[in-house]
PDB file of C-alpha atoms in Angstrom:
ATOM      1  CA  MET M   1       0.000   0.000   0.000  1.00 41.00           C
ATOM      2  CA  ALA M   2       2.806   2.395   0.854  1.00 52.00           C
ATOM      3  CA  GLY M   3       4.289   1.853  -2.610  1.00 88.00           C
ATOM      4  CA  ARG M   4       1.020   2.791  -4.266  1.00 89.00           C
ATOM      5  CA  GLU M   5       0.596   5.880  -2.087  1.00 89.00           C
ATOM      6  CA  GLU M   6       4.092   7.064  -2.940  1.00 92.00           C
ATOM      7  CA  ARG M   7       3.525   6.519  -6.658  1.00 94.00           C
ATOM      8  CA  VAL M   8       0.202   8.379  -6.617  1.00 95.00           C
ATOM      9  CA  ALA M   9       1.871  11.269  -4.741  1.00 94.00           C
ATOM     10  CA  LEU M  10       4.594  11.378  -7.402  1.00 96.00           C
ATOM     11  CA  LEU M  11       2.012  11.496 -10.181  1.00 97.00           C
ATOM     12  CA  ALA M  12      -0.057  14.111  -8.359  1.00 96.00           C
ATOM     13  CA  ASP M  13       2.993  16.338  -7.885  1.00 96.00           C
ATOM     14  CA  ALA M  14       3.708  16.114 -11.615  1.00 97.00           C
ATOM     15  CA  ALA M  15       0.089  16.986 -12.356  1.00 97.00           C
ATOM     16  CA  VAL M  16       0.294  20.006 -10.042  1.00 96.00           C
ATOM     17  CA  ASP M  17       3.264  21.333 -12.012  1.00 97.00           C
ATOM     18  CA  LEU M  18       1.412  20.882 -15.301  1.00 97.00           C
ATOM     19  CA  LEU M  19      -1.707  22.621 -14.013  1.00 96.00           C
ATOM     20  CA  ALA M  20       0.303  25.574 -12.755  1.00 95.00           C
ATOM     21  CA  GLU M  21       2.123  25.936 -16.061  1.00 95.00           C
ATOM     22  CA  GLY M  22      -0.669  25.383 -18.565  1.00 94.00           C
ATOM     23  CA  GLY M  23      -3.999  25.001 -16.793  1.00 92.00           C
ATOM     24  CA  MET M  24      -6.409  22.154 -17.401  1.00 92.00           C
ATOM     25  CA  ARG M  25      -5.519  21.894 -21.075  1.00 92.00           C
ATOM     26  CA  ALA M  26      -2.053  20.748 -20.102  1.00 95.00           C
ATOM     27  CA  LEU M  27      -3.327  17.955 -17.866  1.00 95.00           C
ATOM     28  CA  THR M  28      -3.331  14.615 -19.649  1.00 96.00           C
ATOM     29  CA  HIS M  29      -2.302  11.163 -18.507  1.00 97.00           C
ATOM     30  CA  ARG M  30       0.544  11.057 -21.027  1.00 97.00           C
ATOM     31  CA  ALA M  31       1.785  14.495 -19.981  1.00 98.00           C
ATOM     32  CA  VAL M  32       1.825  13.417 -16.337  1.00 98.00           C
ATOM     33  CA  ASP M  33       3.796  10.288 -17.293  1.00 98.00           C
ATOM     34  CA  ALA M  34       6.360  12.434 -19.073  1.00 97.00           C
ATOM     35  CA  ARG M  35       6.669  15.010 -16.303  1.00 97.00           C
ATOM     36  CA  ALA M  36       6.956  12.347 -13.607  1.00 97.00           C
ATOM     37  CA  GLY M  37       9.514  10.402 -15.632  1.00 96.00           C
ATOM     38  CA  VAL M  38       7.566   7.145 -15.539  1.00 96.00           C
ATOM     39  CA  PRO M  39       6.692   4.722 -18.355  1.00 96.00           C
ATOM     40  CA  THR M  40       3.793   5.654 -20.603  1.00 96.00           C
ATOM     41  CA  GLY M  41       0.563   4.277 -19.204  1.00 96.00           C
ATOM     42  CA  THR M  42       1.597   4.495 -15.559  1.00 96.00           C
ATOM     43  CA  THR M  43      -0.784   7.326 -14.714  1.00 97.00           C
ATOM     44  CA  SER M  44      -3.685   5.554 -16.412  1.00 96.00           C
ATOM     45  CA  ALA M  45      -2.917   2.415 -14.427  1.00 96.00           C
ATOM     46  CA  TYR M  46      -3.146   4.221 -11.102  1.00 96.00           C
ATOM     47  CA  LEU M  47      -5.671   6.933 -11.951  1.00 96.00           C
ATOM     48  CA  ARG M  48      -7.786   5.608 -14.772  1.00 94.00           C
ATOM     49  CA  THR M  49     -10.073   8.585 -15.421  1.00 93.00           C
ATOM     50  CA  ARG M  50      -9.495  12.314 -15.679  1.00 90.00           C
ATOM     51  CA  ALA M  51     -11.785  12.799 -12.693  1.00 87.00           C
ATOM     52  CA  ALA M  52      -9.651  10.371 -10.660  1.00 91.00           C
ATOM     53  CA  LEU M  53      -6.530  12.276 -11.671  1.00 93.00           C
ATOM     54  CA  ILE M  54      -8.012  15.610 -10.602  1.00 90.00           C
ATOM     55  CA  GLU M  55      -9.228  14.125  -7.325  1.00 87.00           C
ATOM     56  CA  ALA M  56      -5.711  12.846  -6.629  1.00 92.00           C
ATOM     57  CA  VAL M  57      -4.348  16.327  -7.268  1.00 92.00           C
ATOM     58  CA  VAL M  58      -6.878  17.922  -4.912  1.00 87.00           C
ATOM     59  CA  GLN M  59      -6.142  15.370  -2.197  1.00 87.00           C
ATOM     60  CA  ARG M  60      -2.415  15.967  -2.587  1.00 91.00           C
ATOM     61  CA  LEU M  61      -2.904  19.724  -2.317  1.00 88.00           C
ATOM     62  CA  ALA M  62      -5.016  19.265   0.811  1.00 84.00           C
ATOM     63  CA  ASP M  63      -2.360  17.033   2.394  1.00 85.00           C
ATOM     64  CA  LEU M  64       0.400  19.538   1.676  1.00 86.00           C
ATOM     65  CA  ASP M  65      -1.697  22.413   2.991  1.00 80.00           C
ATOM     66  CA  ARG M  66      -2.322  20.539   6.241  1.00 78.00           C
ATOM     67  CA  ALA M  67       1.425  19.986   6.576  1.00 79.00           C
ATOM     68  CA  ASP M  68       2.017  23.722   6.106  1.00 76.00           C
ATOM     69  CA  LEU M  69      -0.524  24.560   8.777  1.00 69.00           C
ATOM     70  CA  ALA M  70       1.013  22.085  11.211  1.00 65.00           C
ATOM     71  CA  VAL M  71       4.506  23.497  10.752  1.00 50.00           C
ATOM     72  CA  ARG M  72       3.243  26.944  11.667  1.00 48.00           C
ATOM     73  CA  ASP M  73       1.407  25.800  14.777  1.00 45.00           C
ATOM     74  CA  LEU M  74      -1.934  26.782  13.270  1.00 45.00           C
ATOM     75  CA  PRO M  75      -4.964  24.679  14.205  1.00 44.00           C
ATOM     76  CA  THR M  76      -5.280  21.552  12.073  1.00 42.00           C
ATOM     77  CA  GLY M  77      -7.570  18.568  11.845  1.00 43.00           C
ATOM     78  CA  ALA M  78     -11.011  18.208  13.350  1.00 41.00           C
ATOM     79  CA  PRO M  79     -12.032  20.600  16.135  1.00 42.00           C
ATOM     80  CA  PRO M  80     -11.592  19.302  19.693  1.00 39.00           C
ATOM     81  CA  PRO M  81     -14.611  17.642  21.278  1.00 35.00           C
ATOM     82  CA  GLU M  82     -14.714  20.390  23.916  1.00 45.00           C
ATOM     83  CA  PRO M  83     -14.203  24.112  23.243  1.00 48.00           C
ATOM     84  CA  GLY M  84     -10.644  25.278  23.693  1.00 55.00           C
ATOM     85  CA  PRO M  85      -9.597  28.070  26.055  1.00 62.00           C
ATOM     86  CA  PRO M  86     -10.659  31.608  25.134  1.00 70.00           C
ATOM     87  CA  LEU M  87      -8.334  33.496  22.825  1.00 68.00           C
ATOM     88  CA  ASP M  88      -7.009  36.867  23.955  1.00 70.00           C
ATOM     89  CA  ALA M  89      -5.815  39.797  21.851  1.00 64.00           C
ATOM     90  CA  GLY M  90      -2.278  38.445  21.836  1.00 74.00           C
ATOM     91  CA  ASP M  91      -3.494  35.154  20.426  1.00 86.00           C
ATOM     92  CA  LEU M  92      -5.296  37.008  17.648  1.00 87.00           C
ATOM     93  CA  ASP M  93      -2.141  38.935  16.771  1.00 90.00           C
ATOM     94  CA  ARG M  94      -0.135  35.725  16.615  1.00 90.00           C
ATOM     95  CA  LEU M  95      -2.832  34.084  14.536  1.00 89.00           C
ATOM     96  CA  ALA M  96      -2.846  36.999  12.094  1.00 92.00           C
ATOM     97  CA  ALA M  97       0.949  36.818  11.790  1.00 93.00           C
ATOM     98  CA  GLY M  98       0.777  33.066  11.192  1.00 90.00           C
ATOM     99  CA  VAL M  99      -1.845  33.433   8.480  1.00 91.00           C
ATOM    100  CA  GLY M 100       0.079  36.292   6.882  1.00 94.00           C
ATOM    101  CA  ASP M 101       3.251  34.216   6.802  1.00 93.00           C
ATOM    102  CA  LEU M 102       1.388  31.247   5.352  1.00 91.00           C
ATOM    103  CA  LEU M 103      -0.219  33.334   2.609  1.00 94.00           C
ATOM    104  CA  ASP M 104       3.149  34.775   1.665  1.00 96.00           C
ATOM    105  CA  ARG M 105       4.555  31.264   1.423  1.00 93.00           C
ATOM    106  CA  TRP M 106       1.671  30.227  -0.855  1.00 93.00           C
ATOM    107  CA  LEU M 107       2.537  33.225  -3.043  1.00 96.00           C
ATOM    108  CA  THR M 108       6.208  32.261  -3.325  1.00 96.00           C
ATOM    109  CA  THR M 109       7.488  28.751  -2.703  1.00 93.00           C
ATOM    110  CA  GLY M 110       3.916  27.434  -2.801  1.00 92.00           C
ATOM    111  CA  ARG M 111       2.858  29.448  -5.869  1.00 95.00           C
ATOM    112  CA  THR M 112       2.672  26.380  -8.093  1.00 95.00           C
ATOM    113  CA  ARG M 113       0.285  24.681  -5.675  1.00 93.00           C
ATOM    114  CA  SER M 114      -1.884  27.791  -5.411  1.00 93.00           C
ATOM    115  CA  LEU M 115      -2.260  28.069  -9.178  1.00 94.00           C
ATOM    116  CA  ALA M 116      -3.073  24.362  -9.462  1.00 93.00           C
ATOM    117  CA  ARG M 117      -5.691  24.663  -6.722  1.00 89.00           C
ATOM    118  CA  TYR M 118      -7.541  27.423  -8.540  1.00 90.00           C
ATOM    119  CA  ALA M 119      -7.389  25.487 -11.797  1.00 90.00           C
ATOM    120  CA  CYS M 120      -9.104  22.532 -10.095  1.00 88.00           C
ATOM    121  CA  LEU M 121     -11.766  24.735  -8.551  1.00 86.00           C
ATOM    122  CA  LEU M 122     -12.585  26.332 -11.897  1.00 87.00           C
ATOM    123  CA  GLU M 123     -12.844  22.917 -13.506  1.00 85.00           C
ATOM    124  CA  ALA M 124     -15.320  21.840 -10.838  1.00 84.00           C
ATOM    125  CA  VAL M 125     -17.553  24.807 -11.718  1.00 86.00           C
ATOM    126  CA  HIS M 126     -17.983  23.507 -15.257  1.00 85.00           C
ATOM    127  CA  ARG M 127     -18.090  19.802 -14.442  1.00 81.00           C
ATOM    128  CA  PRO M 128     -20.710  18.915 -11.806  1.00 79.00           C
ATOM    129  CA  GLU M 129     -19.268  15.449 -11.313  1.00 74.00           C
ATOM    130  CA  LEU M 130     -16.149  17.073  -9.878  1.00 76.00           C
ATOM    131  CA  ARG M 131     -18.007  19.169  -7.301  1.00 77.00           C
ATOM    132  CA  PRO M 132     -16.956  16.797  -4.498  1.00 74.00           C
ATOM    133  CA  VAL M 133     -13.419  18.206  -4.800  1.00 72.00           C
ATOM    134  CA  LEU M 134     -14.744  21.366  -3.128  1.00 74.00           C
ATOM    135  CA  GLU M 135     -15.362  19.387   0.051  1.00 76.00           C
ATOM    136  CA  HIS M 136     -11.627  19.362   0.734  1.00 71.00           C
ATOM    137  CA  GLY M 137     -11.935  23.030   1.713  1.00 75.00           C
ATOM    138  CA  THR M 138     -14.508  22.454   4.449  1.00 81.00           C
ATOM    139  CA  GLY M 139     -11.886  21.576   7.054  1.00 79.00           C
ATOM    140  CA  LEU M 140     -10.496  25.116   7.065  1.00 82.00           C
ATOM    141  CA  ARG M 141     -13.983  26.502   7.603  1.00 88.00           C
ATOM    142  CA  VAL M 142     -14.532  24.210  10.583  1.00 88.00           C
ATOM    143  CA  GLN M 143     -11.242  25.369  12.097  1.00 85.00           C
ATOM    144  CA  ALA M 144     -12.051  29.037  11.482  1.00 88.00           C
ATOM    145  CA  ARG M 145     -15.468  28.663  13.132  1.00 91.00           C
ATOM    146  CA  ASP M 146     -13.867  27.103  16.206  1.00 89.00           C
ATOM    147  CA  LEU M 147     -11.244  29.837  16.413  1.00 87.00           C
ATOM    148  CA  LEU M 148     -13.765  32.641  16.146  1.00 90.00           C
ATOM    149  CA  ALA M 149     -16.034  30.979  18.701  1.00 90.00           C
ATOM    150  CA  ARG M 150     -13.131  30.903  21.156  1.00 88.00           C
ATOM    151  CA  ALA M 151     -12.325  34.527  20.282  1.00 87.00           C
ATOM    152  CA  GLY M 152     -15.829  35.620  21.227  1.00 87.00           C
ATOM    153  CA  ALA M 153     -17.243  36.341  17.763  1.00 90.00           C
ATOM    154  CA  ALA M 154     -20.991  36.980  17.737  1.00 90.00           C
ATOM    155  CA  ASP M 155     -21.733  34.539  14.900  1.00 94.00           C
ATOM    156  CA  PRO M 156     -18.739  32.195  14.600  1.00 93.00           C
ATOM    157  CA  ARG M 157     -20.300  29.870  12.044  1.00 94.00           C
ATOM    158  CA  ARG M 158     -21.080  32.606   9.537  1.00 95.00           C
ATOM    159  CA  GLN M 159     -18.004  34.677  10.342  1.00 95.00           C
ATOM    160  CA  GLY M 160     -15.735  31.631  10.188  1.00 93.00           C
ATOM    161  CA  ASP M 161     -16.880  30.959   6.645  1.00 94.00           C
ATOM    162  CA  GLN M 162     -16.424  34.627   5.800  1.00 95.00           C
ATOM    163  CA  PHE M 163     -12.934  34.599   7.276  1.00 94.00           C
ATOM    164  CA  VAL M 164     -11.877  31.716   5.018  1.00 92.00           C
ATOM    165  CA  ALA M 165     -13.467  33.426   1.995  1.00 94.00           C
ATOM    166  CA  PHE M 166     -11.621  36.650   2.832  1.00 95.00           C
ATOM    167  CA  VAL M 167      -8.268  34.915   3.170  1.00 93.00           C
ATOM    168  CA  ASP M 168      -8.817  32.967  -0.047  1.00 93.00           C
ATOM    169  CA  GLY M 169      -9.755  36.172  -1.867  1.00 94.00           C
ATOM    170  CA  LEU M 170      -6.664  37.901  -0.496  1.00 95.00           C
ATOM    171  CA  LEU M 171      -4.496  35.100  -1.848  1.00 95.00           C
ATOM    172  CA  PHE M 172      -6.230  35.145  -5.234  1.00 94.00           C
ATOM    173  CA  ASP M 173      -5.878  38.935  -5.520  1.00 95.00           C
ATOM    174  CA  ARG M 174      -2.154  38.815  -4.802  1.00 95.00           C
ATOM    175  CA  LEU M 175      -1.618  35.801  -7.041  1.00 93.00           C
ATOM    176  CA  VAL M 176      -3.482  36.674 -10.240  1.00 90.00           C
ATOM    177  CA  GLY M 177      -5.592  39.788  -9.538  1.00 90.00           C
ATOM    178  CA  ALA M 178      -5.018  43.521  -9.339  1.00 90.00           C
ATOM    179  CA  GLY M 179      -3.055  43.008  -6.145  1.00 88.00           C
ATOM    180  CA  THR M 180      -0.128  41.872  -8.279  1.00 89.00           C
ATOM    181  CA  LEU M 181       0.215  45.510  -9.413  1.00 89.00           C
ATOM    182  CA  SER M 182       0.011  47.311  -6.081  1.00 91.00           C
ATOM    183  CA  ALA M 183       0.871  44.936  -3.231  1.00 93.00           C
ATOM    184  CA  PRO M 184       4.403  44.646  -1.824  1.00 95.00           C
ATOM    185  CA  PRO M 185       6.527  42.028  -3.611  1.00 95.00           C
ATOM    186  CA  SER M 186       5.813  38.537  -2.304  1.00 95.00           C
ATOM    187  CA  GLY M 187       8.507  36.968  -0.186  1.00 95.00           C
ATOM    188  CA  THR M 188       9.492  40.219   1.499  1.00 96.00           C
ATOM    189  CA  PRO M 189       8.976  41.436   5.076  1.00 97.00           C
ATOM    190  CA  GLU M 190       6.732  44.159   3.643  1.00 97.00           C
ATOM    191  CA  SER M 191       4.488  41.554   2.014  1.00 97.00           C
ATOM    192  CA  ARG M 192       4.146  39.532   5.210  1.00 96.00           C
ATOM    193  CA  ALA M 193       3.444  42.661   7.234  1.00 97.00           C
ATOM    194  CA  ASP M 194       0.794  43.835   4.781  1.00 96.00           C
ATOM    195  CA  LEU M 195      -0.949  40.462   4.726  1.00 97.00           C
ATOM    196  CA  THR M 196      -0.806  40.232   8.509  1.00 96.00           C
ATOM    197  CA  ALA M 197      -2.354  43.688   8.866  1.00 97.00           C
ATOM    198  CA  ALA M 198      -5.256  42.740   6.600  1.00 96.00           C
ATOM    199  CA  VAL M 199      -5.960  39.519   8.507  1.00 95.00           C
ATOM    200  CA  ARG M 200      -5.617  41.260  11.879  1.00 94.00           C
ATOM    201  CA  ALA M 201      -8.123  43.934  10.855  1.00 95.00           C
ATOM    202  CA  LEU M 202     -10.696  41.294   9.960  1.00 94.00           C
ATOM    203  CA  LEU M 203     -10.170  39.364  13.190  1.00 93.00           C
ATOM    204  CA  ARG M 204     -10.594  42.513  15.234  1.00 92.00           C
ATOM    205  CA  ALA M 205     -13.740  43.438  13.322  1.00 93.00           C
ATOM    206  CA  PHE M 206     -15.264  40.024  13.939  1.00 92.00           C
ATOM    207  CA  THR M 207     -14.394  40.005  17.638  1.00 90.00           C
ATOM    208  CA  GLY M 208     -14.983  43.679  18.431  1.00 85.00           C
ATOM    209  CA  ARG M 209     -11.434  44.174  19.678  1.00 75.00           C
TER     210      ARG M 209
END
């Protein structure tokens, strides 16, 4: 089983690179074989359909994102069975800095993954059978709801979802939107500070602090 998991991860990583470089048009089983350096037909053997290939990519992206969150001591996984301790203003500042640092990473060393993620999401809009790939983003919403509940937000369920949407929009703007023209260059202290300030402002608005 471990051998299969490693091979699928290899193929998914190759697919991520292709998606980032050329979008969905570039994603074919033969192209993944070539990029991964495996014999022709390998991708088809492990991931027979295009939908299976895209699902493997989305799962790989979700796994790597969870690893990024864990490294930065941000909440990961399912919420605890009992509410955690209340968050104070210092916790919110640290959280904002952690999110800002993570977003900057996804704009630089993780840029390829970010572009591939958006390509998958756009594909799901046009292909209803791929809508289940969107479910991989629900974990972040659950975490955000728990955080805002602990921070004393008035409506943590709704505001948690809004927080994730805001952060995702911030990333998209800096990656491919107008933010590429006006925001500080990614990978700089100025970029991290600017992203942190935006996240901190939202957290304070939601919690009344």
